[in-house]
Amino acid sequence: MVKVAIMGHGVVGSGVTEVLIHNHDSIAEKAADSIEIKYVLDLRPVEGPLADRWITDFATIENDDEVSIVVETMGGLKPAYDFVKRCLSAGKSVVTSNKELVAAKGVELLNIARERNLNFMFEASVGGGIPIIRPIQQCLAGNHILEIRGILNGTTNYILTSMVKNGVPFDDALAKAQQLGYAERDPSADIDGLDACRKICILASLAYGRHVYPEQVYTEGIRNITLDDVKMAEKLGYVIKLIGRSVKLTDNSITATVYPALVPQSDLLSNVDDVFNAIMVRGDAIGDAVFYGRGAGKLPTASAVVADVIDCVKHVTARKYMSWEDGFDGYVVDHNCDCTRLFVVTDTQFADKVSESFSDCETVTDGERLAFITDIGKFGALTEKIKQSGIETKAVYNVLY
Amino acid sequence: MVKVAIMGHGVVGSGVTEVLIHNHDSIAEKAADSIEIKYVLDLRPVEGPLADRWITDFATIENDDEVSIVVETMGGLKPAYDFVKRCLSAGKSVVTSNKELVAAKGVELLNIARERNLNFMFEASVGGGIPIIRPIQQCLAGNHILEIRGILNGTTNYILTSMVKNGVPFDDALAKAQQLGYAERDPSADIDGLDACRKICILASLAYGRHVYPEQVYTEGIRNITLDDVKMAEKLGYVIKLIGRSVKLTDNSITATVYPALVPQSDLLSNVDDVFNAIMVRGDAIGDAVFYGRGAGKLPTASAVVADVIDCVKHVTARKYMSWEDGFDGYVVDHNCDCTRLFVVTDTQFADKVSESFSDCETVTDGERLAFITDIGKFGALTEKIKQSGIETKAVYNVLY
């Protein structure tokens, strides 16, 4: 019998206890051992069948040698970072759903785990229930990963889907998302791209073997997208999506970006709607593989956490080889040096300047506004060229290619 | 250092050697050990860097204790079944891409492997390079799987895409597929659904824990699909795809079917085109997850084989817990008892009989032909009702819902 402690009994944590209890027998069969919840740590009282396991003092877990696996579903860095480090120091494997923790401290925690022959696992930190960490780590292990791109945040995808499919303005779509519980009262972590940024950090770290920190990622949110932009993009055959992307460059540096981008309607990602997530991984052997599913929510995320717990049980003496090296300045190239195409929205009065400086570009107009898509170039050079051309822009988006 | 033997140096086998050589160092890092190819077994001479490892006698592998992992990429049952059994008996873990072998003999080979504390792995047997076996086995381990459905055969999907998107008749689309190397000269295993049937057997066995044999699966191919059917389906908002599907029923029996089905244009599977595959897995915690990628081809399939080899190296003393029980008569329900909706194509002269017997159904006509979609019912009862109504059918398809 394996004893587990759950730290944080919010949405995800209560989902984990629900799955562990409800699917207890089939999980025991797959883990080849019975998994029992010994403690649930939360400041708020725990009700229901686990009321007698409720504790409020972390030291109880830390000092109980019977607990071999700790699930961290508190979120945030404080006190999660301290608690997780202390769990590892106390010889316990840790499973977390906390993307902020992994994006900020992943390499350090993986190193501690490796030194002590423990597991530190975080399948639930990206893509909710979608299997993505393990597939990259194990199933694509024979590949050199060349690129990762994805719709990594369900809240913003819900808002953009409302805008694109139903013509709902941003503010109304956000209000509706909040009403449905998809967005927080303070929605900035989602709509300013920070959540997606943390996730692309984790994916890029895993795929390329070197830690990427959130502050290294060029990050743009969706606050400024207008219905007019959406319609102009549609006229050219594109859908606007918030895309997290990381590309391995030939000199072994990488790009890492989060921004609203035009996705061709023929691309699978353009059909990923509402709160769903999808992640495309490109490998040198496999080509493109896409992983799709619910990127958030109580039970989908719990499903990923429980899979990690089962894996910990099966590898209690044989650590899984998951680790990466630390990052460094300059490993992620400046966004100005990223190769991209730009979708530029301007006023029809600049039509002459557009045909002068961007003569071969596809253009579209709604009478009042004029939009065009540039050729491929470096982001910095393209924006400079637009500036030099004297075109006043209303909006500029990257175009996925 | 781990010594590996490759049996069968055709498309997949040569892809495996290519990936193992080309990505040798990064694979060694992930496996925490160097992987060396000691033998390549084939009747045809092996050329290139592995020419000196070429052997034609299986006994060389069987009797060499240094070889701890054998890759079987010969295909077919003879002599693969005998060779694989003898490898396991000789204490070697086996990785195979052979769907025919796993669908016919999986439970037996898994049992032998378990008894001897060895691994028998087959990620490449379904979905080519798409990670699907491991995600179901590990990442969704906390779930009860409720349903699996997918586009499991790239050749038929290429043909159907040509028919649906470009209006190419079946025979021409098949000829083109053969010309491009997507279809064999004898294409029956693909277009009669047998390949997809073997794959749904493997997926259902893994997901529900009990072996499903190909002869238990109701299997229909794509030979009889006409462009007229395709167009009538399109008028109602559907695309025709060859779908492998298996549903867990409440009495713990299952359905398992392969047939051309109408897929709503709003469904992700309807957008999976050309030689791509996609598999949707529905779990009680995760909801729907979809896995998409190249379902065949040298390097994608090799990518999956190599991932298994790496996993074998990492688990050389700790077997992975993958196994299922044997199947039995009656475990897979008769297709006549499957709940489905039917798309029925008839002649406009039967319009009165249609409105008499299927009054609430959505209908569509091209002037000469009339098509309608029935309500949900058991397949047998629906076909009987159609027969009783006196409607002469030109074509009948299941409708995915």
Short mmCIF file of N, CA, C and O in Angstrom, two decimals, chain B residues 13 26 36 39 116 118 121 148 188 191 211 213 242 287 294 297 318 323 380-381 390 397:
data_model
loop_
_atom_site.label_atom_id
_atom_site.label_comp_id
_atom_site.label_asym_id
_atom_site.label_seq_id
_atom_site.Cartn_x
_atom_site.Cartn_y
_atom_site.Cartn_z
N GLY B 13 11.87 -1.38 -40.67
CA GLY B 13 13.15 -1.82 -40.09
C GLY B 13 14.30 -0.92 -40.49
O GLY B 13 15.14 -0.56 -39.65
N SER B 26 21.65 11.44 -28.72
CA SER B 26 20.53 11.95 -27.90
C SER B 26 19.71 10.78 -27.37
O SER B 26 19.15 10.85 -26.27
N GLU B 36 23.30 -0.29 -29.27
CA GLU B 36 24.04 -0.71 -30.46
C GLU B 36 23.30 -1.82 -31.18
O GLU B 36 22.79 -2.74 -30.55
N TYR B 39 22.73 -7.19 -34.78
CA TYR B 39 22.36 -7.98 -35.95
C TYR B 39 21.19 -7.32 -36.69
O TYR B 39 20.31 -6.72 -36.07
N ARG B 116 8.09 -14.07 -17.68
CA ARG B 116 9.56 -14.05 -17.69
C ARG B 116 10.13 -12.70 -17.32
O ARG B 116 11.32 -12.43 -17.49
N LEU B 118 9.79 -9.82 -18.76
CA LEU B 118 10.32 -9.13 -19.94
C LEU B 118 9.29 -8.15 -20.45
O LEU B 118 8.12 -8.17 -20.04
N MET B 121 6.45 -4.83 -26.38
CA MET B 121 5.94 -3.49 -26.63
C MET B 121 5.59 -3.30 -28.10
O MET B 121 6.26 -3.84 -28.98
N ILE B 148 -13.40 4.57 -27.82
CA ILE B 148 -12.30 4.90 -28.71
C ILE B 148 -12.85 4.95 -30.12
O ILE B 148 -13.61 4.08 -30.52
N SER B 188 -6.16 -4.99 -50.63
CA SER B 188 -7.35 -5.42 -49.90
C SER B 188 -7.24 -5.25 -48.39
O SER B 188 -8.23 -4.87 -47.75
N ILE B 191 -8.18 -1.49 -48.00
CA ILE B 191 -9.49 -0.96 -48.41
C ILE B 191 -10.66 -1.83 -47.97
O ILE B 191 -11.78 -1.36 -47.91
N HIS B 211 -8.77 -9.22 -24.44
CA HIS B 211 -8.40 -9.32 -25.85
C HIS B 211 -9.61 -9.36 -26.77
O HIS B 211 -10.57 -10.08 -26.54
N TYR B 213 -10.48 -10.12 -30.73
CA TYR B 213 -9.90 -10.75 -31.93
C TYR B 213 -10.54 -10.18 -33.19
O TYR B 213 -11.74 -9.83 -33.19
N LEU B 242 -13.52 6.26 -43.00
CA LEU B 242 -13.47 4.90 -42.48
C LEU B 242 -13.13 4.98 -40.99
O LEU B 242 -12.04 5.44 -40.62
N GLY B 287 -12.46 13.30 -20.27
CA GLY B 287 -13.33 13.70 -21.38
C GLY B 287 -12.72 13.18 -22.68
O GLY B 287 -12.16 12.08 -22.70
N ARG B 294 1.02 11.29 -38.49
CA ARG B 294 1.21 10.38 -39.61
C ARG B 294 1.05 8.95 -39.14
O ARG B 294 1.79 8.49 -38.29
N GLY B 297 4.40 5.18 -42.65
CA GLY B 297 5.61 5.77 -43.20
C GLY B 297 6.82 5.33 -42.42
O GLY B 297 6.75 5.01 -41.24
N ALA B 318 12.96 -3.77 -14.56
CA ALA B 318 11.64 -3.47 -14.00
C ALA B 318 10.62 -3.48 -15.13
O ALA B 318 10.47 -2.49 -15.83
N SER B 323 -0.65 -5.51 -19.76
CA SER B 323 -1.19 -6.84 -20.03
C SER B 323 -2.70 -6.74 -20.06
O SER B 323 -3.29 -5.76 -19.63
N GLY B 380 -29.64 -3.71 -36.22
CA GLY B 380 -30.50 -4.77 -36.76
C GLY B 380 -31.93 -4.31 -36.91
O GLY B 380 -32.59 -4.55 -37.93
N ALA B 381 -32.43 -3.62 -35.88
CA ALA B 381 -33.83 -3.16 -35.91
C ALA B 381 -34.03 -2.10 -36.99
O ALA B 381 -35.06 -2.09 -37.69
N GLY B 390 -40.42 -1.18 -47.31
CA GLY B 390 -40.49 -1.32 -48.77
C GLY B 390 -39.58 -0.37 -49.53
O GLY B 390 -39.66 -0.25 -50.75
N TYR B 397 -25.17 3.73 -44.70
CA TYR B 397 -23.96 4.00 -43.91
C TYR B 397 -24.35 4.26 -42.46
O TYR B 397 -25.42 4.81 -42.19
#
